Coordinates of C-alpha atoms and ligand atoms in Angstrom, one line a residue:
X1 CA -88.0 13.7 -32.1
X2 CA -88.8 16.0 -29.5
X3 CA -92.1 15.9 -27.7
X4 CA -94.1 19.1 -28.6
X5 CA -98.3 18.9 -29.4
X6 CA -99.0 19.7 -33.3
X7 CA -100.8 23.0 -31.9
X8 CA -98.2 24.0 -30.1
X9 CA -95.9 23.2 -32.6
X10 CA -97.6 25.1 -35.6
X11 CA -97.2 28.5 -33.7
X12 CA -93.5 28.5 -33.9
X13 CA -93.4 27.5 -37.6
X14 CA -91.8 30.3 -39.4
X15 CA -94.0 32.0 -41.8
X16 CA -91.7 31.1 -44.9
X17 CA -91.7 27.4 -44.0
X18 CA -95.5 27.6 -43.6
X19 CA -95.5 28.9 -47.1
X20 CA -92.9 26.5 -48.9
X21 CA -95.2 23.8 -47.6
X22 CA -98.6 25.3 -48.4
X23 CA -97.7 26.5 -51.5
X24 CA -95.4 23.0 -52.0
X25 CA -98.6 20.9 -51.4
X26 CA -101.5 22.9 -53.3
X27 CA -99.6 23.1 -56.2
X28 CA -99.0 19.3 -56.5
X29 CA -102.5 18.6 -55.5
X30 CA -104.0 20.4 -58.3
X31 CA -102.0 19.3 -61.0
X32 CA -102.7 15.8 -59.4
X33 CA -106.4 16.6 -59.9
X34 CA -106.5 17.8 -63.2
X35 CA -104.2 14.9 -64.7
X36 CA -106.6 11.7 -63.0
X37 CA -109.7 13.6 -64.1
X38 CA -108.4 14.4 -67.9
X39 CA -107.0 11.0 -68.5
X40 CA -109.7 8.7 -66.9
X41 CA -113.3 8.8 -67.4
X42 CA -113.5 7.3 -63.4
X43 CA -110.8 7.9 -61.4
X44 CA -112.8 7.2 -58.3
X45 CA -113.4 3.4 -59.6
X46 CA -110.3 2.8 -60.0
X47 CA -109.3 4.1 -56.7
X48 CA -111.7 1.9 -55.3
X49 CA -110.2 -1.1 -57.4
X50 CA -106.9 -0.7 -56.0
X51 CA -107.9 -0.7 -52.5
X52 CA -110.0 -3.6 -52.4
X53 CA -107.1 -5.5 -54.5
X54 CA -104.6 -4.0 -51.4
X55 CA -107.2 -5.1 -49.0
X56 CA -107.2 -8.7 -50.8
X57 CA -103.5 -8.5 -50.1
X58 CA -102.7 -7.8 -46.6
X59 CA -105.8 -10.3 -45.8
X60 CA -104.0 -12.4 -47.2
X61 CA -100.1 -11.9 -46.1
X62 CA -100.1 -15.2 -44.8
X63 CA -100.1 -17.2 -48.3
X64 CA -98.8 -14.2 -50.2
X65 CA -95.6 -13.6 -48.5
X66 CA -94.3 -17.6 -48.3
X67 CA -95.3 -17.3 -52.1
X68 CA -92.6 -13.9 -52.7
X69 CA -90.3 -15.5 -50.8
X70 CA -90.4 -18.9 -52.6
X71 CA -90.0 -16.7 -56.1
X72 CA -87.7 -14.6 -55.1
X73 CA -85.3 -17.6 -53.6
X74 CA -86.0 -18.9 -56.7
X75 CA -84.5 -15.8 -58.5
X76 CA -81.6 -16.4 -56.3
X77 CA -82.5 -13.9 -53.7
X78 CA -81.7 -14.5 -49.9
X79 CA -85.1 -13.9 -47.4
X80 CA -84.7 -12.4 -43.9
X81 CA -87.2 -11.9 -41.4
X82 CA -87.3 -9.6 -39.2
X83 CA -89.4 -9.5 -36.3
X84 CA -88.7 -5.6 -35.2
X85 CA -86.7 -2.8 -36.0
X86 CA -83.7 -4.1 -33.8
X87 CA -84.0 -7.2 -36.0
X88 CA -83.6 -5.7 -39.2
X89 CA -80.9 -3.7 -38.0
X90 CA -78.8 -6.3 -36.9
X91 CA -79.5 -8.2 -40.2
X92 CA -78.5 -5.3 -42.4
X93 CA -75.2 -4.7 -40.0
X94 CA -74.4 -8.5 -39.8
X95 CA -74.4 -8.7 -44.0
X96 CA -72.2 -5.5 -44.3
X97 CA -69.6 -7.1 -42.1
X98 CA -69.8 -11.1 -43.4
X99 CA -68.6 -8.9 -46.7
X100 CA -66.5 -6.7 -45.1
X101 CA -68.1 -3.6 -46.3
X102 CA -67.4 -0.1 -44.7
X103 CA -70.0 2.2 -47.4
X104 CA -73.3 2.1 -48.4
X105 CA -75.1 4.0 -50.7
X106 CA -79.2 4.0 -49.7
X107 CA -81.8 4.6 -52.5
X108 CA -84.9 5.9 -50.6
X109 CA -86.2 3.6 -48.4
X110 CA -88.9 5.0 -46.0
X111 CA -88.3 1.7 -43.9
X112 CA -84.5 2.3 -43.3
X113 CA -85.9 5.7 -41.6
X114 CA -88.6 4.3 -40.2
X115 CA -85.6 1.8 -37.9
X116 CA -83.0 4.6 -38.1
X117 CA -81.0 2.3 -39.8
X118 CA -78.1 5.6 -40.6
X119 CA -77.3 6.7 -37.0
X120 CA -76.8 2.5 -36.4
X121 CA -75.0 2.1 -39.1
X122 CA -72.8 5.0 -38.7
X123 CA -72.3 3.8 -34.7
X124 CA -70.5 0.7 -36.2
X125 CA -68.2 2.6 -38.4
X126 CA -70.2 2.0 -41.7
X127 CA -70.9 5.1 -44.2
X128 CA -74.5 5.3 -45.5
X129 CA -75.2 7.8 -47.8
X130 CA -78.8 9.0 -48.8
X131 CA -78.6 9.4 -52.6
X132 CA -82.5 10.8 -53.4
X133 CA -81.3 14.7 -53.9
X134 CA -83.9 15.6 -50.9
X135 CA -82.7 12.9 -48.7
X136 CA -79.2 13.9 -48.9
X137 CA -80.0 17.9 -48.0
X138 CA -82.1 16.4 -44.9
X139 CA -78.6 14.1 -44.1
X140 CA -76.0 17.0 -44.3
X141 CA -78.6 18.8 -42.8
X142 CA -78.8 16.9 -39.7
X143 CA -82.7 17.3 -40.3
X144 CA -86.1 15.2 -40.7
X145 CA -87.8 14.4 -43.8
X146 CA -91.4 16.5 -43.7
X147 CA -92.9 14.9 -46.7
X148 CA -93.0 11.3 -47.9
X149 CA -92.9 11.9 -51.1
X150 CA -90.8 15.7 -51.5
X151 CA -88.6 14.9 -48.0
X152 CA -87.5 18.9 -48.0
X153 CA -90.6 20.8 -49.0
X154 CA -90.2 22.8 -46.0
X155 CA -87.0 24.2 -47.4
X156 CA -86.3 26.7 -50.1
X157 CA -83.5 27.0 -52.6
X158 CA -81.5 29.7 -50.4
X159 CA -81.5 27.5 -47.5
X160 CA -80.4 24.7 -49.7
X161 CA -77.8 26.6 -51.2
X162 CA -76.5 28.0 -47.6
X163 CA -76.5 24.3 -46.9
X164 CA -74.6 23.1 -49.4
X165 CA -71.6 25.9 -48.8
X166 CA -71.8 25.0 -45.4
X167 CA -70.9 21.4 -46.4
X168 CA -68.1 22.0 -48.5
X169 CA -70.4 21.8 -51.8
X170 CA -69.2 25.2 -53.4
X171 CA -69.8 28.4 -53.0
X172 CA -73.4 29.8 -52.5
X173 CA -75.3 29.1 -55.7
X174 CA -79.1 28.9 -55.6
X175 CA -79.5 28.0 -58.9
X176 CA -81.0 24.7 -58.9
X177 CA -79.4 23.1 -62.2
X178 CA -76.1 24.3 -60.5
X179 CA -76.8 23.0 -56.9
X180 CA -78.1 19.7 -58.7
X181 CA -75.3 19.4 -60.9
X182 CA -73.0 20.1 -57.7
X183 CA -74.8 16.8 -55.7
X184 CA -74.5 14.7 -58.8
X185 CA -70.8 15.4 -58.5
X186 CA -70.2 14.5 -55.4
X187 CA -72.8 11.4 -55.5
X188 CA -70.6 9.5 -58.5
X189 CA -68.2 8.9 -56.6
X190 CA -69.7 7.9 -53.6
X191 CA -71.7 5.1 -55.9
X192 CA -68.2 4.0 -57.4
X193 CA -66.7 3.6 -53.9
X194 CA -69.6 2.1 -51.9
X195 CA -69.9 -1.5 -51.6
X196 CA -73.2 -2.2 -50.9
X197 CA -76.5 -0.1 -52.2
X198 CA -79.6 0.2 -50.6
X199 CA -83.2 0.0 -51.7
X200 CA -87.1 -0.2 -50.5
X201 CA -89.6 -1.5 -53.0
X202 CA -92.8 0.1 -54.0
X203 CA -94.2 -3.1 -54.3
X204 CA -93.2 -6.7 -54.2
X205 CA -95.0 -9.2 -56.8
X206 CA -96.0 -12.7 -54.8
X207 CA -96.6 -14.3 -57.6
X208 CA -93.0 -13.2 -59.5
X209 CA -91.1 -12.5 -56.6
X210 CA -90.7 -8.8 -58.5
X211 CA -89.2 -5.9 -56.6
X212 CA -90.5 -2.8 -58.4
X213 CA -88.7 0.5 -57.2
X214 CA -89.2 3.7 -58.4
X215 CA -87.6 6.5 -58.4
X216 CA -87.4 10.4 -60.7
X217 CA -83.8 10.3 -59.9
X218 CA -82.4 7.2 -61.2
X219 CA -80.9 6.8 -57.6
X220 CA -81.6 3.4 -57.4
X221 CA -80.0 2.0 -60.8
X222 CA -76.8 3.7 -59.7
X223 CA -76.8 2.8 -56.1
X224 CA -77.4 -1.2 -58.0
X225 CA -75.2 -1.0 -61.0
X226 CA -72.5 0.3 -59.3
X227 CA -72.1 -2.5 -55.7
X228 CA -71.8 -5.8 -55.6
X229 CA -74.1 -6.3 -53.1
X230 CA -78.3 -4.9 -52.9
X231 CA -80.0 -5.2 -49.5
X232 CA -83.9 -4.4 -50.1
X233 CA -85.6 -3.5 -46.9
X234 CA -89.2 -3.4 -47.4
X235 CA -92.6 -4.0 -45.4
X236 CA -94.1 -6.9 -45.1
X237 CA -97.7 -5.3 -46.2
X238 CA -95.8 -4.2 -49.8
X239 CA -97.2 -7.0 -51.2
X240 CA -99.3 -7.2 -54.4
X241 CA -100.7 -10.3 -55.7
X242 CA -99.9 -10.6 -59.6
X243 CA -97.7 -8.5 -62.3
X244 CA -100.6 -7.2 -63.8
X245 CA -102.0 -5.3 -60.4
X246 CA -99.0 -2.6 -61.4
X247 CA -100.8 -1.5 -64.3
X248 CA -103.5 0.4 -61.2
X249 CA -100.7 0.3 -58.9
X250 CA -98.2 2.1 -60.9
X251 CA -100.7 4.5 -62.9
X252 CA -102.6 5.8 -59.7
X253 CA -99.0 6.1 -57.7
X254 CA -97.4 8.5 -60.2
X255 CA -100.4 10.8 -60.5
X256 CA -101.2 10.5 -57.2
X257 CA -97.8 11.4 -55.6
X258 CA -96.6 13.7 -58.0
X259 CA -98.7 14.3 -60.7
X260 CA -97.0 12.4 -63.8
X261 CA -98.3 10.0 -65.9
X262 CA -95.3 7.3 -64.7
X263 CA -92.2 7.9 -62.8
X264 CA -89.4 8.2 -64.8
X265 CA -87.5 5.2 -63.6
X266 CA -89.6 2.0 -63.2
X267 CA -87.1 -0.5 -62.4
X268 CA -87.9 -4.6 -62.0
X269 CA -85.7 -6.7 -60.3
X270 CA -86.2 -10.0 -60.2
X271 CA -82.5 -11.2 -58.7
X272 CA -78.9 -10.7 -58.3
X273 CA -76.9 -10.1 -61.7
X274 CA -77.4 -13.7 -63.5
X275 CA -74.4 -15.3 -65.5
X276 CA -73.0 -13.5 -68.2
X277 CA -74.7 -10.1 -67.2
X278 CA -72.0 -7.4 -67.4
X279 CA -73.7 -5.5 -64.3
X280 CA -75.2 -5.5 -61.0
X281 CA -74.6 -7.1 -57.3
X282 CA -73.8 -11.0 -57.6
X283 CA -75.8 -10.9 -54.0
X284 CA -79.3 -9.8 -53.3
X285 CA -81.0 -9.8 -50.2
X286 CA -84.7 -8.9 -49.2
X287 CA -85.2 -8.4 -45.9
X288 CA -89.2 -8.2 -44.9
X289 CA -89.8 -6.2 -41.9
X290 CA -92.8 -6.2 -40.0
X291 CA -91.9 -3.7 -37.1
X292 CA -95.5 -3.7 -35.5
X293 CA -97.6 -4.5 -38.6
X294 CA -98.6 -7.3 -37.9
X295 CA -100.4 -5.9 -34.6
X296 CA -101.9 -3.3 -37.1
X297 CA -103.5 -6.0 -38.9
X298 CA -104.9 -7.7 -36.0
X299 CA -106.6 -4.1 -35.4
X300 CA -109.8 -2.1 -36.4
X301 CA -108.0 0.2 -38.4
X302 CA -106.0 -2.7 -40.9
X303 CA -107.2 -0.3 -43.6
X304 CA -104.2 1.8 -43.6
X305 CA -102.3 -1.1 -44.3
X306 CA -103.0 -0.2 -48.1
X307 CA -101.1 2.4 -48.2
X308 CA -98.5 2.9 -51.1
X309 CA -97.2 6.3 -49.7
X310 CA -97.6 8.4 -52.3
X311 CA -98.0 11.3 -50.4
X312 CA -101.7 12.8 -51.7
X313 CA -103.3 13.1 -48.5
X314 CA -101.1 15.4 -46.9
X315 CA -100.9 17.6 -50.4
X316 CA -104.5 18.1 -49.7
X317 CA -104.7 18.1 -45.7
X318 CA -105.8 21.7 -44.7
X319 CA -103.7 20.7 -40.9
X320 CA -100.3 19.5 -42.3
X321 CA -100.6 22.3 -45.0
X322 CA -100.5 25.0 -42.1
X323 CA -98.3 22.4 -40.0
X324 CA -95.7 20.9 -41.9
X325 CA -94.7 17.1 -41.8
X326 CA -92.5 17.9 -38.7
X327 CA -95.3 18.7 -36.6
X328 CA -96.4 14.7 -36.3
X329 CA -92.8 13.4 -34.8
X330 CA -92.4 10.5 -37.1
X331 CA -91.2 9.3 -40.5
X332 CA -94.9 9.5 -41.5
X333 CA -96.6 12.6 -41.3
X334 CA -99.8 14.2 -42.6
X335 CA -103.2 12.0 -42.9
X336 CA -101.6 8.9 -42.9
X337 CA -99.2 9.3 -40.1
X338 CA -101.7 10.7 -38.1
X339 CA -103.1 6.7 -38.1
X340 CA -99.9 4.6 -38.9
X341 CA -98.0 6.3 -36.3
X342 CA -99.3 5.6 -33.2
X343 CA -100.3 2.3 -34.4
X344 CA -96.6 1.5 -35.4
X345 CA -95.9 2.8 -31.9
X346 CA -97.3 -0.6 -30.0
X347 CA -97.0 0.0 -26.7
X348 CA -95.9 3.5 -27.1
X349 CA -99.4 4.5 -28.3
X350 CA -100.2 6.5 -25.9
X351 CA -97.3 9.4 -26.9
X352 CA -98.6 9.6 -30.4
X353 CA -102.5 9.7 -29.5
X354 CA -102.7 13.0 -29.9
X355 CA -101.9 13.2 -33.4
X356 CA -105.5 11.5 -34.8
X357 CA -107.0 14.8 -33.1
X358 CA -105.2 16.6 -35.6
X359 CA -107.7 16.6 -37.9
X360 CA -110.9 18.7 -39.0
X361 CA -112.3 15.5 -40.4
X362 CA -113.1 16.9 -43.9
X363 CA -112.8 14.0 -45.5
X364 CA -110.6 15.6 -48.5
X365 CA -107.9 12.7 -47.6
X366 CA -110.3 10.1 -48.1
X367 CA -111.4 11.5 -51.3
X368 CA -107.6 11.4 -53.0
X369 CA -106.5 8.7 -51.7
X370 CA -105.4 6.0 -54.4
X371 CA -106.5 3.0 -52.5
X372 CA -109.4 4.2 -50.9
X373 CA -108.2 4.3 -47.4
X374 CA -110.8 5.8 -44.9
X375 CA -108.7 7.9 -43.4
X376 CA -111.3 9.5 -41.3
X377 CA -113.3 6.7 -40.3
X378 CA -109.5 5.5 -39.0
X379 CA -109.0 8.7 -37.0
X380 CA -112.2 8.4 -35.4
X381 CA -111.2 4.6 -34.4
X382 CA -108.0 6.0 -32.8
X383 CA -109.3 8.7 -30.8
X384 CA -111.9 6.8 -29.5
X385 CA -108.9 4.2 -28.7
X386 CA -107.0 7.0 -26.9
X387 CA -109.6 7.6 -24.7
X388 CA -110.3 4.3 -23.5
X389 CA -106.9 4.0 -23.0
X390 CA -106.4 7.4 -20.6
X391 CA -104.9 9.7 -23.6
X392 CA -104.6 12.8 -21.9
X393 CA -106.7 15.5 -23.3
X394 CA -106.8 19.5 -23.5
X395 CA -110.5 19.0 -21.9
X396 CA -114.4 19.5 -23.5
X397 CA -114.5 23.1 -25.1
X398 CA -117.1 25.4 -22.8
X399 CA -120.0 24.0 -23.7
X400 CA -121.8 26.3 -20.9
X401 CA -121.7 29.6 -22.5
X402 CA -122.7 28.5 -25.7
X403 CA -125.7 26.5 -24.2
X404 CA -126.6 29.3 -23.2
X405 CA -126.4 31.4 -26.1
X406 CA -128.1 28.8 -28.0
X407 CA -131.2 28.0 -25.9
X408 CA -131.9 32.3 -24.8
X409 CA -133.5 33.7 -27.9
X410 CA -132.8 37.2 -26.8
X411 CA -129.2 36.2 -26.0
X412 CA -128.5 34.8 -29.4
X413 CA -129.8 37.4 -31.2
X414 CA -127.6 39.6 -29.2
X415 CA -124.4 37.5 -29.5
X416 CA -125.4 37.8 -33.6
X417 CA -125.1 41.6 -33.4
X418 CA -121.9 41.9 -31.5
X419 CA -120.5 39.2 -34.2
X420 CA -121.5 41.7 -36.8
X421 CA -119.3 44.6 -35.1
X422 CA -116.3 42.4 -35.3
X423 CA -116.4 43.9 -38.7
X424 CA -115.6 47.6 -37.8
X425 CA -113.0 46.6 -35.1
X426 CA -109.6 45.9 -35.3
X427 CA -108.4 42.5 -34.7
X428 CA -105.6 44.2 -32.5
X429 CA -108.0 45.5 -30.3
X430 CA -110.1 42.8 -29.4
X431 CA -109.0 41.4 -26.0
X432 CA -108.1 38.0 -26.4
X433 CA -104.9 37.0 -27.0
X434 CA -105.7 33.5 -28.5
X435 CA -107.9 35.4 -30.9
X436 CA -104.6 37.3 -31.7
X437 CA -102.8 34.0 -31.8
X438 CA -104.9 32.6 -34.7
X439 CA -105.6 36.3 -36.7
X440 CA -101.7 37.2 -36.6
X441 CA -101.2 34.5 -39.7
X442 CA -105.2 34.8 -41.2
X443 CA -107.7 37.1 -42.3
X444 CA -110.3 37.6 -40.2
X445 CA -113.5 36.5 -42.5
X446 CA -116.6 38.6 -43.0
X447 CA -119.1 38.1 -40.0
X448 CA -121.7 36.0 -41.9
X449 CA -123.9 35.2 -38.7
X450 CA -127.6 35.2 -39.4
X451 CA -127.7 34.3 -42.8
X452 CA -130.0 30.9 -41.1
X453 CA -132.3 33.1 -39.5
X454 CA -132.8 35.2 -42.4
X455 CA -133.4 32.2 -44.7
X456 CA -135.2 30.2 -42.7
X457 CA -137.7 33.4 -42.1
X458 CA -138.2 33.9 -46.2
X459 CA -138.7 30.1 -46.5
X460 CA -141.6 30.0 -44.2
X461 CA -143.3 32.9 -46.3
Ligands
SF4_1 S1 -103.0 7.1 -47.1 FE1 -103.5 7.0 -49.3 S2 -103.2 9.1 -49.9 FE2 -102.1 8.9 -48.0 S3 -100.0 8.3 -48.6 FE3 -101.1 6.4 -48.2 S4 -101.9 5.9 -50.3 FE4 -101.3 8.0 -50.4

């Protein structure tokens, strides 16, 4: 993606995008809030349950994976390694051609973005189709994902609809049961033709070898039922140690990501189709990709390494709320791309240091987050990374003035009474044109300066 600072980036973000994604994330947020509080008496131990068993995990990758790959041979899977994203690529390409297979049908997988697996694929004459409803706007859109969880939250239904006229999909309809109805058309027969189908995992079992998946679409069972042939691409730090951990794992993900009790499909796969089962691919792969994660576990910030992307901390981040999930130039965005990011980017690090500055720091991330990530703690660690490393930066804020204004009595006390005046004066007409930069999409609040003084005075008494 193209190179632009989040700042920068935020002041040419449409006003009607800003608001699909506000109002996109706020909504979900709440709901999110009011379901984990009304159905458990402590949400908050729980979340801190399911980090430290994530924590256990990717502590210990280097028993738990051999384990998942010993079960999951076992099933009758096939386990492929690979080191990078080149790697996996050329794994995924070199099974589609061994089988002779020209389409592909991809159930969300954040990894197969994360290696841009569809522009390879497509270089090499092979079809991939994204069958998640928001995947597939984003691919005949020629656009980028902005959300983990809701991939087009930055788009409304007209856009969608002018999309899908644009693409041959009928005539503009912004109804959503019709423009659903319209994809679901056109996605059967892609899953009847493809010969291969495509899935992450939300979590791999070590001690079962499980691959649980899920999805509110039903995408996946299609995309499986349908092709002879399932390639799984999923992160090595997936892991979780036993079956019962889903019981947190699957709970916290659903509320967390989009405030339901479960996802509606929950599917375990354990295997190709076994003998005398009428459905499913006869060959399953799972191909574990590490991609720079293991460098992310050798570093201080391992933490995010928990993550089961469920999307709540950028629902409740105040930046990516006014930003969008564009904004931080990678799969990931929000909170948690703000620290996977530039860790995933190895060498690279330096491009993405800017995004851990994008942050107030309130903390709210850390509060929703399902495993008990410290996101801010994290950010800290990477900005103080960047600038032992050189990360350029915009420079200290001018600290002079305000020294001044904070150690002159007299001057305070003026600068207090001008702040007051801002009241009577029209934005428009104050001469600063980054102060018209940042009132042009917010309400200037009421001068409140002086409250301190005020208090402080009446507390002495
Ligand atoms: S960091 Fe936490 S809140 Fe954010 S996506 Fe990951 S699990 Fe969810």
């Amino acid at each position: 993606m193209k190179f632009q600072p989040i700042d920068q980036f935020a002041t040419t973000l449409a006003p009607e995008k800003r608001q699909s994604v506000y109002g996109g994330t706020k909504a979900t947020h709440e709901k999110r809030t009011k379901l984990l509080a009304a159905q458990f008496a402590e949400p908050d131990h729980l979340r801190r349950l399911a980090g430290e068993i994530k924590q256990h995990a990717i502590e210990n990758l280097d028993t738990l994976l051999p384990l998942a790959e010993e079960r999951l041979k076992a099933g009758g899977a096939q386990v492929h390694w690979a080191v990078d994203a080149e790697a996996a690529r050329r794994q995924v390409l070199a099974i589609l051609q061994r089988r002779g297979a020209t389409r592909l049908v991809k159930a969300k997988t954040m990894v197969s973005e994360e290696i841009e697996l569809a522009p390879f694929l497509e270089s090499h004459g092979i079809e991939c189709l994204e069958t998640d409803l928001g995947e597939f706007i984003i691919q005949i859109d020629h656009d980028h994902p902005s959300h983990i969880v809701r991939p087009i939250i930055h788009k409304n239904r007209r856009e969608i609809a002018v999309s899908f006229e644009k693409n041959g999909l009928g005539a503009y309809n912004d109804e959503p049961e019709v423009i659903t109805r319209r994809a679901r058309e056109f996605m059967r027969k892609k899953y009847l033709a493809a010969d291969v189908g495509m899935t992450g995992a939300n979590f791999v079992v070590a001690e079962s070898g499980r691959l649980v998946v899920v999805t509110n679409e039903g995408n996946s069972r299609f995309s499986l039922a349908a092709t002879k042939c399932h390639i799984a691409l999923v992160g090595i730090e997936k892991i979780v140690p036993r079956d019962r951990d889903l019981a947190l794992f699957l709970n916290l993900l659903a509320r967390s990501a989009t405030a339901q009790q479960l996802t509606v499909y929950t599917e375990f796969i354990q295997g190709p189709k076994a003998a005398g089962q009428p459905d499913g691919p006869e060959e399953m792969h799972v191909i574990f990709v590490d991609n720079g994660r293991t460098e992310v576990l050798a570093s201080e910030c391992r933490e995010i390494l928990r993550c089961i992307r469920c999307g709540a901390c950028m629902n409740v981040c105040p930046v990516y709320r006014q930003v969008s999930g564009h904004a931080y130039r990678s799969v990931y965005p929000g909170p948690v791309g703000a620290v996977l990011s530039p860790l995933l980017a190895g060498e690279h690090f330096l491009d993405k240091a800017d995004l851990p500055k994008a942050s107030s720091l309130c903390g709210a991330c850390n509060e929703v987050c399902p495993v008990n990530i410290p996101i801010s703690d994290l950010l800290l660690r990477l900005r103080d990374k960047g600038k032992r490393e050189g990360a350029p930066s915009p420079g200290l804020p001018p600290m002079g003035p305000w020294a001044l204004l904070a150690s002159q009595p007299l001057v305070w006390k003026a600068a207090l009474f001008c702040g007051r005046m801002l009241d009577h004066v029209p934005g428009a007409l104050i001469p600063v044109p980054a102060f018209h930069a940042w009132t042009g999409c917010r309400t200037l609040p009421k001068w409140r300066g002086g409250e301190f003084r005020k208090w402080l005075r009446v507390r002495k008494k």
